[in-house]
Amino acid sequence: MDGSEGKGGVRAALGGLTTRGRSFLAAGIAAAVCAYALGQGDLLRVGLLLAVLPLVCATVLYRTRYRVAGTRRLSPSRVPAGSEARVRLRMDNVSRLPTGLLMLQDRVPYVLGPRPRFVLDRVEAGGRREVSYRVRSDLRGRYPLGPLQLRLSDPFGMCELTRSFSAYDTLVVVPRTEPLPPVRLAGEASGHGEGRQRSLALAGEDDVIPRGYRYGDDLRRVHWRSTARYGELMVRREEQPQRARCTVLLDTRRVAYRGTGPDSAFEWAVSGAASTLVHMLERGFAVQLLTDVGSAAPGGAGLAGATHDSAESAGLMMDTLAVVEHSDGGGLSRAYDGLRGGDEGLLIAFLGDLDEAQAAVAARMRQRSSGAVAFVLDSTVWVNGASPATREASERRLRPLRESGWTVVPVEPGAELPVLWQQAGRHGTPAGSGTAGFSGGWS
């Protein structure tokens, strides 16, 4: 990033005079006035020397300030909450003259730590200096780094000028993720390969898309009608592998959660959704991220591993979760509409408080998925602790979900998602069995 020339020219240079520089200038002017009044030529020369020195330093410093270039390198640019990133700063003296003492300062948000400051000694012509610092945040989000500020000083300490660079970088702090055990959840598609299912490319005998025979093809796949039509052996197209689908639903309603901070119920739900996204993508699923306000992907379109590389898909969705906030909506109807009315495969939801109406909406979502698992966080339990009365009320509100076939797993403060994930896989009921899913129970 290269600096740009500021406005004000000489005024900016004179504004950078230090206390020493102003003292020399004032002393020189005073000496010149006294010399004129007293008729002392030697005193006039001393006064002129004292006055000119800070002006010369300011002029030289002002001209050299535009010949220093700075760059910033952030590694990595995306980190989980609680992890560190390293920022490397490099200053290049691209002028023909050496610099004086430099003070380097980078602007960072308060949440990332104290503002880093470095003092660089004289940099020779064409030389460079490199420094680095670390940033860390326990709160997810997008944080700007910069602009970089450089304070230049002349060798006599007469003038200091601050230069601000225009460019900045962005550090993305994504939610923490936990590795999940490879258990099979109720409703996962079965077939060839983990996270994959196979579907015939043919709809029937009258809807055949044949291809030419290749050495090694099974002769039982020869399609004789097409062979007679084209005059060469034609075989039915092979079965095409399709990725099994998974929709991760994150409830972001403000009314569904209480409390704030890294240990709040909402942050646990966001972290759980992030862990699920990464886990299902690693298993080969095409994953869609959905919230109570609809698709959470940029542009309103779901992000599926079927059209993106898994690492890229995970990165884009993690960027979305890094900045997700509470919504002001009070219902899950838009999330229900976001399922598009078809079989969305496996549905994994992280839900906050549910009243009877929202529990009924969530129960209808089960009809649009092959299997559904709900991790439910009762804010009353998270804030005030569990009691027989609160547990009974929560069980009553969640009954429609179980009766519709959801695998329901209540989440209490301090619960570990890998343990709950194993419970969901161990006690989940296969789709279509006609029985209620695991209720999880309260410990």
CSV table of C-alpha atoms in Angstrom, one decimal:
chain,number,residue,atom,x,y,z
A,1,MET,CA,0.0,0.0,0.0
A,2,ASP,CA,1.5,3.3,-1.1
A,3,GLY,CA,0.7,6.6,0.6
A,4,SER,CA,-0.9,9.6,-1.1
A,5,GLU,CA,0.2,13.2,-0.9
A,6,GLY,CA,-1.8,15.1,1.7
A,7,LYS,CA,-3.3,18.6,1.4
A,8,GLY,CA,-1.9,21.7,2.9
A,9,GLY,CA,1.8,21.2,1.8
A,10,VAL,CA,3.9,23.6,3.8
A,11,ARG,CA,1.1,24.0,6.4
A,12,ALA,CA,1.2,20.3,7.0
A,13,ALA,CA,4.9,20.3,7.4
A,14,LEU,CA,5.0,23.2,9.8
A,15,GLY,CA,2.1,21.6,11.8
A,16,GLY,CA,4.5,18.7,12.4
A,17,LEU,CA,7.1,20.7,14.3
A,18,THR,CA,7.9,19.3,17.7
A,19,THR,CA,8.3,21.3,20.9
A,20,ARG,CA,12.0,21.5,20.1
A,21,GLY,CA,11.4,22.7,16.6
A,22,ARG,CA,9.0,25.4,17.7
A,23,SER,CA,11.4,26.5,20.5
A,24,PHE,CA,14.2,26.8,17.9
A,25,LEU,CA,12.0,28.8,15.6
A,26,ALA,CA,10.7,31.1,18.3
A,27,ALA,CA,14.3,31.6,19.7
A,28,GLY,CA,15.5,32.4,16.2
A,29,ILE,CA,12.8,34.9,15.5
A,30,ALA,CA,13.4,36.5,18.9
A,31,ALA,CA,17.1,36.7,18.3
A,32,ALA,CA,16.6,38.2,14.9
A,33,VAL,CA,14.3,40.9,16.3
A,34,CYS,CA,16.8,41.7,19.1
A,35,ALA,CA,19.7,41.8,16.6
A,36,TYR,CA,17.7,44.3,14.4
A,37,ALA,CA,16.9,46.4,17.4
A,38,LEU,CA,20.4,46.4,18.8
A,39,GLY,CA,22.2,46.5,15.5
A,40,GLN,CA,24.1,43.2,16.3
A,41,GLY,CA,25.0,41.4,13.1
A,42,ASP,CA,26.4,38.3,14.8
A,43,LEU,CA,23.3,37.9,16.8
A,44,LEU,CA,21.2,38.2,13.6
A,45,ARG,CA,23.2,35.3,12.0
A,46,VAL,CA,22.6,33.2,15.1
A,47,GLY,CA,18.9,34.0,15.0
A,48,LEU,CA,18.6,33.1,11.3
A,49,LEU,CA,20.4,29.8,11.9
A,50,LEU,CA,18.0,28.9,14.8
A,51,ALA,CA,15.0,29.8,12.7
A,52,VAL,CA,16.0,28.2,9.5
A,53,LEU,CA,17.1,24.8,11.0
A,54,PRO,CA,13.6,23.6,11.9
A,55,LEU,CA,12.2,24.9,8.6
A,56,VAL,CA,14.8,23.0,6.6
A,57,CYS,CA,14.2,19.8,8.7
A,58,ALA,CA,10.4,20.1,8.1
A,59,THR,CA,10.9,20.7,4.3
A,60,VAL,CA,13.3,17.7,3.9
A,61,LEU,CA,11.1,15.5,6.0
A,62,TYR,CA,8.0,16.5,4.1
A,63,ARG,CA,9.5,15.6,0.8
A,64,THR,CA,10.9,12.3,1.9
A,65,ARG,CA,7.7,11.1,3.5
A,66,TYR,CA,6.2,10.1,0.2
A,67,ARG,CA,9.0,7.7,-0.7
A,68,VAL,CA,8.3,5.1,2.0
A,69,ALA,CA,6.1,2.2,1.0
A,70,GLY,CA,4.4,-0.2,3.4
A,71,THR,CA,2.7,-3.6,3.0
A,72,ARG,CA,0.8,-5.8,5.3
A,73,ARG,CA,0.4,-9.6,5.1
A,74,LEU,CA,-2.2,-11.4,7.1
A,75,SER,CA,-1.7,-15.1,7.8
A,76,PRO,CA,-4.2,-16.7,7.9
A,77,SER,CA,-7.0,-14.3,6.9
A,78,ARG,CA,-9.7,-16.7,8.4
A,79,VAL,CA,-9.3,-18.1,11.9
A,80,PRO,CA,-11.6,-19.7,14.4
A,81,ALA,CA,-12.6,-17.8,17.5
A,82,GLY,CA,-9.9,-18.0,20.2
A,83,SER,CA,-7.1,-18.7,17.7
A,84,GLU,CA,-4.3,-16.3,16.7
A,85,ALA,CA,-3.4,-14.8,13.4
A,86,ARG,CA,0.0,-13.2,12.5
A,87,VAL,CA,0.2,-9.8,10.8
A,88,ARG,CA,3.5,-9.0,9.1
A,89,LEU,CA,4.4,-5.4,8.2
A,90,ARG,CA,7.1,-4.4,5.8
A,91,MET,CA,8.4,-0.9,5.3
A,92,ASP,CA,10.5,-0.2,2.1
A,93,ASN,CA,12.6,3.0,1.8
A,94,VAL,CA,12.3,3.6,-2.0
A,95,SER,CA,14.1,6.9,-1.9
A,96,ARG,CA,17.8,7.7,-2.4
A,97,LEU,CA,18.2,9.1,1.1
A,98,PRO,CA,18.2,7.2,4.4
A,99,THR,CA,15.3,7.8,6.8
A,100,GLY,CA,15.4,9.0,10.3
A,101,LEU,CA,13.7,7.4,13.2
A,102,LEU,CA,10.3,5.8,12.3
A,103,MET,CA,7.4,4.9,14.5
A,104,LEU,CA,5.1,2.4,12.9
A,105,GLN,CA,1.5,2.0,14.2
A,106,ASP,CA,-1.3,-0.2,12.9
A,107,ARG,CA,-4.9,0.4,13.7
A,108,VAL,CA,-6.8,-2.7,15.0
A,109,PRO,CA,-10.2,-3.0,16.7
A,110,TYR,CA,-10.1,-3.1,20.4
A,111,VAL,CA,-11.4,-6.6,20.5
A,112,LEU,CA,-8.3,-7.9,18.8
A,113,GLY,CA,-5.9,-6.5,21.4
A,114,PRO,CA,-3.8,-3.4,22.0
A,115,ARG,CA,-2.8,-1.2,19.1
A,116,PRO,CA,0.7,-2.4,18.0
A,117,ARG,CA,3.5,0.2,17.8
A,118,PHE,CA,7.0,-0.3,16.6
A,119,VAL,CA,10.1,2.0,16.5
A,120,LEU,CA,12.3,1.5,13.5
A,121,ASP,CA,15.8,2.8,13.5
A,122,ARG,CA,17.4,4.5,10.5
A,123,VAL,CA,16.5,2.7,7.2
A,124,GLU,CA,19.1,3.0,4.6
A,125,ALA,CA,18.3,3.9,1.0
A,126,GLY,CA,16.6,1.1,-0.7
A,127,GLY,CA,16.4,-0.9,2.5
A,128,ARG,CA,13.5,-2.5,4.2
A,129,ARG,CA,12.4,-3.5,7.7
A,130,GLU,CA,9.9,-6.2,8.7
A,131,VAL,CA,8.0,-6.5,12.0
A,132,SER,CA,5.1,-8.7,13.0
A,133,TYR,CA,2.4,-8.9,15.7
A,134,ARG,CA,-0.4,-11.3,16.6
A,135,VAL,CA,-4.1,-10.7,16.9
A,136,ARG,CA,-6.7,-12.8,18.6
A,137,SER,CA,-10.4,-12.6,19.3
A,138,ASP,CA,-12.8,-14.7,21.2
A,139,LEU,CA,-15.7,-13.2,19.4
A,140,ARG,CA,-16.5,-14.1,15.8
A,141,GLY,CA,-16.9,-11.4,13.2
A,142,ARG,CA,-15.1,-9.4,10.4
A,143,TYR,CA,-12.5,-7.0,11.7
A,144,PRO,CA,-10.6,-4.4,9.6
A,145,LEU,CA,-6.9,-4.0,10.1
A,146,GLY,CA,-5.5,-0.6,9.2
A,147,PRO,CA,-4.9,1.8,7.8
A,148,LEU,CA,-1.2,1.7,8.7
A,149,GLN,CA,0.2,4.9,10.2
A,150,LEU,CA,3.9,5.9,10.0
A,151,ARG,CA,5.4,8.7,12.0
A,152,LEU,CA,8.6,10.2,10.5
A,153,SER,CA,11.2,12.1,12.5
A,154,ASP,CA,14.3,14.1,11.4
A,155,PRO,CA,17.7,13.3,13.0
A,156,PHE,CA,17.5,16.5,15.1
A,157,GLY,CA,14.0,15.9,16.4
A,158,MET,CA,12.7,19.2,15.0
A,159,CYS,CA,9.7,17.7,13.1
A,160,GLU,CA,7.5,14.7,13.2
A,161,LEU,CA,5.0,13.9,10.4
A,162,THR,CA,2.3,11.2,10.5
A,163,ARG,CA,1.5,9.4,7.3
A,164,SER,CA,-1.6,7.2,6.9
A,165,PHE,CA,-1.8,4.6,4.2
A,166,SER,CA,-5.1,4.0,2.5
A,167,ALA,CA,-5.3,0.2,2.2
A,168,TYR,CA,-6.5,-2.1,4.9
A,169,ASP,CA,-7.1,-5.9,5.3
A,170,THR,CA,-9.9,-7.8,6.9
A,171,LEU,CA,-9.6,-10.6,9.4
A,172,VAL,CA,-12.5,-13.0,9.5
A,173,VAL,CA,-13.0,-14.7,12.8
A,174,VAL,CA,-15.3,-17.7,12.2
A,175,PRO,CA,-17.1,-19.7,14.9
A,176,ARG,CA,-15.3,-22.5,16.7
A,177,THR,CA,-15.8,-25.9,15.3
A,178,GLU,CA,-15.5,-29.3,16.9
A,179,PRO,CA,-14.8,-32.6,15.1
A,180,LEU,CA,-17.9,-34.8,15.1
A,181,PRO,CA,-17.9,-38.6,15.3
A,182,PRO,CA,-18.8,-40.4,12.0
A,183,VAL,CA,-22.2,-41.7,13.2
A,184,ARG,CA,-25.1,-42.4,10.9
A,185,LEU,CA,-28.2,-40.2,11.6
A,186,ALA,CA,-31.7,-41.2,10.9
A,187,GLY,CA,-32.8,-40.4,7.4
A,188,GLU,CA,-29.3,-40.4,5.7
A,189,ALA,CA,-29.4,-41.6,2.2
A,190,SER,CA,-28.0,-45.1,1.7
A,191,GLY,CA,-26.2,-46.3,-1.3
A,192,HIS,CA,-22.8,-46.1,-2.9
A,193,GLY,CA,-20.2,-44.1,-1.0
A,194,GLU,CA,-20.6,-42.0,2.2
A,195,GLY,CA,-22.8,-39.1,1.7
A,196,ARG,CA,-23.8,-40.3,-1.8
A,197,GLN,CA,-26.7,-42.0,-3.3
A,198,ARG,CA,-27.1,-43.4,-6.8
A,199,SER,CA,-29.9,-42.7,-9.1
A,200,LEU,CA,-30.6,-44.2,-12.5
A,201,ALA,CA,-30.0,-42.0,-15.4
A,202,LEU,CA,-33.0,-43.7,-17.2
A,203,ALA,CA,-36.6,-43.1,-16.4
A,204,GLY,CA,-37.8,-46.1,-18.2
A,205,GLU,CA,-37.5,-48.2,-21.4
A,206,ASP,CA,-39.0,-45.3,-23.5
A,207,ASP,CA,-36.7,-42.7,-22.0
A,208,VAL,CA,-33.3,-44.0,-22.7
A,209,ILE,CA,-30.1,-42.0,-23.3
A,210,PRO,CA,-27.7,-44.6,-24.7
A,211,ARG,CA,-24.0,-44.3,-25.4
A,212,GLY,CA,-21.6,-46.2,-27.6
A,213,TYR,CA,-20.3,-49.5,-26.4
A,214,ARG,CA,-16.9,-49.4,-24.8
A,215,TYR,CA,-14.6,-52.3,-24.2
A,216,GLY,CA,-15.4,-53.9,-20.8
A,217,ASP,CA,-19.1,-52.9,-20.8
A,218,ASP,CA,-21.5,-55.5,-19.5
A,219,LEU,CA,-23.3,-57.0,-22.5
A,220,ARG,CA,-26.4,-57.2,-20.4
A,221,ARG,CA,-26.5,-53.4,-20.6
A,222,VAL,CA,-26.8,-53.4,-24.4
A,223,HIS,CA,-29.9,-51.5,-25.6
A,224,TRP,CA,-31.0,-53.4,-28.7
A,225,ARG,CA,-33.5,-50.8,-30.0
A,226,SER,CA,-30.8,-48.1,-30.1
A,227,THR,CA,-28.3,-50.6,-31.5
A,228,ALA,CA,-30.7,-51.3,-34.4
A,229,ARG,CA,-31.3,-47.6,-35.0
A,230,TYR,CA,-27.7,-46.5,-35.1
A,231,GLY,CA,-26.2,-49.6,-36.6
A,232,GLU,CA,-23.6,-50.1,-33.7
A,233,LEU,CA,-23.7,-51.5,-30.2
A,234,MET,CA,-25.3,-49.0,-27.8
A,235,VAL,CA,-25.5,-49.5,-24.0
A,236,ARG,CA,-27.7,-47.9,-21.4
A,237,ARG,CA,-26.0,-45.0,-19.6
A,238,GLU,CA,-24.6,-46.0,-16.3
A,239,GLU,CA,-26.1,-45.0,-13.0
A,240,GLN,CA,-25.1,-41.5,-12.0
A,241,PRO,CA,-23.9,-40.9,-8.5
A,242,GLN,CA,-25.6,-38.0,-6.8
A,243,ARG,CA,-24.7,-36.3,-3.6
A,244,ALA,CA,-27.0,-36.7,-0.7
A,245,ARG,CA,-28.4,-33.4,0.5
A,246,CYS,CA,-28.3,-31.9,3.9
A,247,THR,CA,-29.8,-28.7,5.2
A,248,VAL,CA,-28.5,-27.1,8.3
A,249,LEU,CA,-31.1,-24.8,9.9
A,250,LEU,CA,-29.9,-22.1,12.4
A,251,ASP,CA,-32.6,-20.3,14.4
A,252,THR,CA,-31.5,-16.7,14.8
A,253,ARG,CA,-34.7,-15.2,16.3
A,254,ARG,CA,-33.9,-12.7,18.9
A,255,VAL,CA,-36.9,-13.8,21.0
A,256,ALA,CA,-35.5,-17.4,21.0
A,257,TYR,CA,-32.4,-16.6,23.0
A,258,ARG,CA,-31.3,-14.8,26.2
A,259,GLY,CA,-27.9,-13.7,27.2
A,260,THR,CA,-24.9,-12.6,25.2
A,261,GLY,CA,-21.2,-13.4,25.0
A,262,PRO,CA,-19.1,-16.3,23.9
A,263,ASP,CA,-20.8,-18.7,26.3
A,264,SER,CA,-24.4,-17.8,25.4
A,265,ALA,CA,-26.9,-20.2,24.0
A,266,PHE,CA,-26.9,-18.3,20.6
A,267,GLU,CA,-23.2,-18.6,20.2
A,268,TRP,CA,-23.4,-22.3,21.1
A,269,ALA,CA,-26.0,-22.8,18.3
A,270,VAL,CA,-23.8,-20.9,15.8
A,271,SER,CA,-20.8,-23.0,16.7
A,272,GLY,CA,-22.9,-26.1,16.4
A,273,ALA,CA,-24.2,-25.2,13.0
A,274,ALA,CA,-20.6,-24.5,11.8
A,275,SER,CA,-19.3,-27.8,13.1
A,276,THR,CA,-22.2,-29.6,11.4
A,277,LEU,CA,-21.6,-27.8,8.1
A,278,VAL,CA,-17.9,-28.8,8.1
A,279,HIS,CA,-18.6,-32.3,9.1
A,280,MET,CA,-21.3,-33.0,6.5
A,281,LEU,CA,-19.2,-31.4,3.7
A,282,GLU,CA,-16.3,-33.6,4.7
A,283,ARG,CA,-18.6,-36.6,4.4
A,284,GLY,CA,-19.5,-35.7,0.8
A,285,PHE,CA,-22.9,-34.1,1.4
A,286,ALA,CA,-24.2,-31.2,-0.6
A,287,VAL,CA,-25.0,-28.8,2.2
A,288,GLN,CA,-27.4,-25.8,2.4
A,289,LEU,CA,-27.3,-23.3,5.2
A,290,LEU,CA,-30.8,-22.0,6.2
A,291,THR,CA,-31.9,-19.5,8.8
A,292,ASP,CA,-35.3,-18.4,10.0
A,293,VAL,CA,-35.2,-15.5,7.5
A,294,GLY,CA,-34.5,-17.8,4.6
A,295,SER,CA,-31.2,-18.8,2.9
A,296,ALA,CA,-28.2,-17.5,4.7
A,297,ALA,CA,-26.0,-17.6,1.6
A,298,PRO,CA,-24.9,-14.4,-0.2
A,299,GLY,CA,-27.3,-13.5,-3.0
A,300,GLY,CA,-30.1,-15.6,-1.5
A,301,ALA,CA,-28.9,-18.9,-3.0
A,302,GLY,CA,-28.0,-21.9,-1.1
A,303,LEU,CA,-24.4,-23.0,-1.0
A,304,ALA,CA,-24.1,-26.7,-1.8
A,305,GLY,CA,-21.0,-28.8,-2.1
A,306,ALA,CA,-22.3,-30.2,-5.3
A,307,THR,CA,-21.4,-27.0,-7.2
A,308,HIS,CA,-18.4,-25.9,-5.2
A,309,ASP,CA,-15.2,-27.5,-3.9
A,310,SER,CA,-15.9,-28.6,-0.3
A,311,ALA,CA,-13.2,-26.4,1.2
A,312,GLU,CA,-14.5,-23.4,-0.8
A,313,SER,CA,-18.1,-24.1,0.2
A,314,ALA,CA,-17.1,-24.5,3.9
A,315,GLY,CA,-15.1,-21.2,3.7
A,316,LEU,CA,-18.0,-19.2,2.2
A,317,MET,CA,-20.6,-20.6,4.7
A,318,MET,CA,-18.2,-20.0,7.6
A,319,ASP,CA,-17.8,-16.4,6.5
A,320,THR,CA,-21.6,-16.1,6.6
A,321,LEU,CA,-21.7,-17.6,10.1
A,322,ALA,CA,-18.9,-15.3,11.2
A,323,VAL,CA,-21.2,-12.3,10.9
A,324,VAL,CA,-24.7,-13.8,11.5
A,325,GLU,CA,-26.7,-11.9,14.1
A,326,HIS,CA,-30.0,-12.1,15.7
A,327,SER,CA,-33.0,-11.5,13.5
A,328,ASP,CA,-36.1,-9.5,14.5
A,329,GLY,CA,-38.5,-12.1,13.1
A,330,GLY,CA,-40.7,-14.1,15.4
A,331,GLY,CA,-41.4,-17.2,13.4
A,332,LEU,CA,-39.9,-20.1,11.3
A,333,SER,CA,-42.3,-19.8,8.4
A,334,ARG,CA,-39.7,-18.4,6.0
A,335,ALA,CA,-37.4,-21.2,6.9
A,336,TYR,CA,-40.2,-23.6,6.1
A,337,ASP,CA,-40.7,-21.9,2.7
A,338,GLY,CA,-37.0,-22.1,2.1
A,339,LEU,CA,-37.1,-25.9,2.0
A,340,ARG,CA,-38.8,-25.5,-1.4
A,341,GLY,CA,-41.5,-28.1,-0.8
A,342,GLY,CA,-39.3,-31.0,-1.9
A,343,ASP,CA,-37.2,-33.7,-0.3
A,344,GLU,CA,-34.2,-31.8,1.1
A,345,GLY,CA,-32.6,-34.9,2.4
A,346,LEU,CA,-31.3,-34.7,6.0
A,347,LEU,CA,-32.4,-31.7,8.0
A,348,ILE,CA,-30.3,-30.7,11.1
A,349,ALA,CA,-31.7,-27.8,13.1
A,350,PHE,CA,-30.3,-25.7,15.9
A,351,LEU,CA,-33.3,-24.2,17.6
A,352,GLY,CA,-33.9,-21.7,20.4
A,353,ASP,CA,-37.1,-21.3,22.4
A,354,LEU,CA,-40.2,-22.7,20.7
A,355,ASP,CA,-43.7,-21.8,21.5
A,356,GLU,CA,-46.6,-24.1,20.4
A,357,ALA,CA,-47.0,-22.2,17.1
A,358,GLN,CA,-43.4,-22.4,16.1
A,359,ALA,CA,-43.1,-26.0,17.3
A,360,ALA,CA,-46.0,-26.8,14.9
A,361,VAL,CA,-44.2,-25.1,12.0
A,362,ALA,CA,-41.0,-27.0,12.8
A,363,ALA,CA,-43.0,-30.2,12.9
A,364,ARG,CA,-44.3,-29.6,9.3
A,365,MET,CA,-40.7,-29.2,8.2
A,366,ARG,CA,-40.2,-32.9,8.9
A,367,GLN,CA,-42.5,-33.7,5.9
A,368,ARG,CA,-40.0,-32.0,3.6
A,369,SER,CA,-36.9,-34.1,4.6
A,370,SER,CA,-35.9,-37.7,4.7
A,371,GLY,CA,-34.7,-37.3,8.3
A,372,ALA,CA,-34.6,-34.5,10.9
A,373,VAL,CA,-32.5,-33.9,14.0
A,374,ALA,CA,-33.1,-30.9,16.3
A,375,PHE,CA,-30.7,-29.6,18.9
A,376,VAL,CA,-33.0,-27.4,21.1
A,377,LEU,CA,-31.6,-24.8,23.4
A,378,ASP,CA,-34.0,-23.6,26.1
A,379,SER,CA,-32.9,-20.1,27.1
A,380,THR,CA,-34.6,-20.4,30.5
A,381,VAL,CA,-32.5,-23.4,31.3
A,382,TRP,CA,-29.4,-21.6,30.0
A,383,VAL,CA,-30.0,-18.5,32.1
A,384,ASN,CA,-31.6,-19.8,35.3
A,385,GLY,CA,-30.7,-23.5,35.3
A,386,ALA,CA,-32.9,-26.5,34.8
A,387,SER,CA,-35.8,-27.3,37.2
A,388,PRO,CA,-38.6,-29.8,37.1
A,389,ALA,CA,-41.0,-27.1,36.0
A,390,THR,CA,-38.9,-25.8,33.2
A,391,ARG,CA,-38.1,-29.3,32.0
A,392,GLU,CA,-41.8,-30.2,31.9
A,393,ALA,CA,-42.7,-27.1,30.0
A,394,SER,CA,-40.0,-27.7,27.5
A,395,GLU,CA,-41.0,-31.3,27.0
A,396,ARG,CA,-44.6,-30.2,26.4
A,397,ARG,CA,-43.5,-27.7,23.7
A,398,LEU,CA,-41.3,-30.2,21.9
A,399,ARG,CA,-43.9,-33.0,21.8
A,400,PRO,CA,-45.2,-32.0,18.3
A,401,LEU,CA,-41.6,-32.4,17.0
A,402,ARG,CA,-41.2,-35.9,18.3
A,403,GLU,CA,-44.7,-36.9,17.2
A,404,SER,CA,-43.9,-35.8,13.6
A,405,GLY,CA,-40.7,-37.9,13.6
A,406,TRP,CA,-37.9,-35.4,14.6
A,407,THR,CA,-35.0,-36.7,16.6
A,408,VAL,CA,-35.0,-34.1,19.4
A,409,VAL,CA,-31.9,-33.5,21.5
A,410,PRO,CA,-32.2,-31.0,24.3
A,411,VAL,CA,-29.0,-29.0,24.9
A,412,GLU,CA,-28.0,-27.7,28.4
A,413,PRO,CA,-25.2,-25.3,29.3
A,414,GLY,CA,-21.8,-26.9,29.0
A,415,ALA,CA,-23.0,-29.7,26.7
A,416,GLU,CA,-20.5,-30.9,24.2
A,417,LEU,CA,-21.7,-31.3,20.6
A,418,PRO,CA,-19.8,-34.5,19.8
A,419,VAL,CA,-21.5,-36.3,22.7
A,420,LEU,CA,-24.9,-35.0,21.7
A,421,TRP,CA,-24.1,-36.0,18.1
A,422,GLN,CA,-23.4,-39.6,19.2
A,423,GLN,CA,-26.7,-39.6,21.1
A,424,ALA,CA,-28.6,-38.4,18.0
A,425,GLY,CA,-27.0,-41.2,15.9
A,426,ARG,CA,-27.5,-43.9,18.5
A,427,HIS,CA,-31.1,-43.1,19.4
A,428,GLY,CA,-32.4,-41.6,16.1
A,429,THR,CA,-35.3,-43.4,14.5
A,430,PRO,CA,-35.1,-44.2,10.8
A,431,ALA,CA,-37.4,-42.3,8.6
A,432,GLY,CA,-40.7,-43.8,7.9
A,433,SER,CA,-40.7,-46.1,11.0
A,434,GLY,CA,-43.7,-44.3,12.4
A,435,THR,CA,-42.2,-43.8,15.9
A,436,ALA,CA,-41.0,-40.7,17.6
A,437,GLY,CA,-37.4,-39.7,17.6
A,438,PHE,CA,-35.0,-39.6,20.6
A,439,SER,CA,-36.0,-37.0,23.1
A,440,GLY,CA,-32.5,-36.8,24.5
A,441,GLY,CA,-33.7,-36.4,28.1
A,442,TRP,CA,-32.5,-34.0,30.7
A,443,SER,CA,-29.5,-34.9,32.7
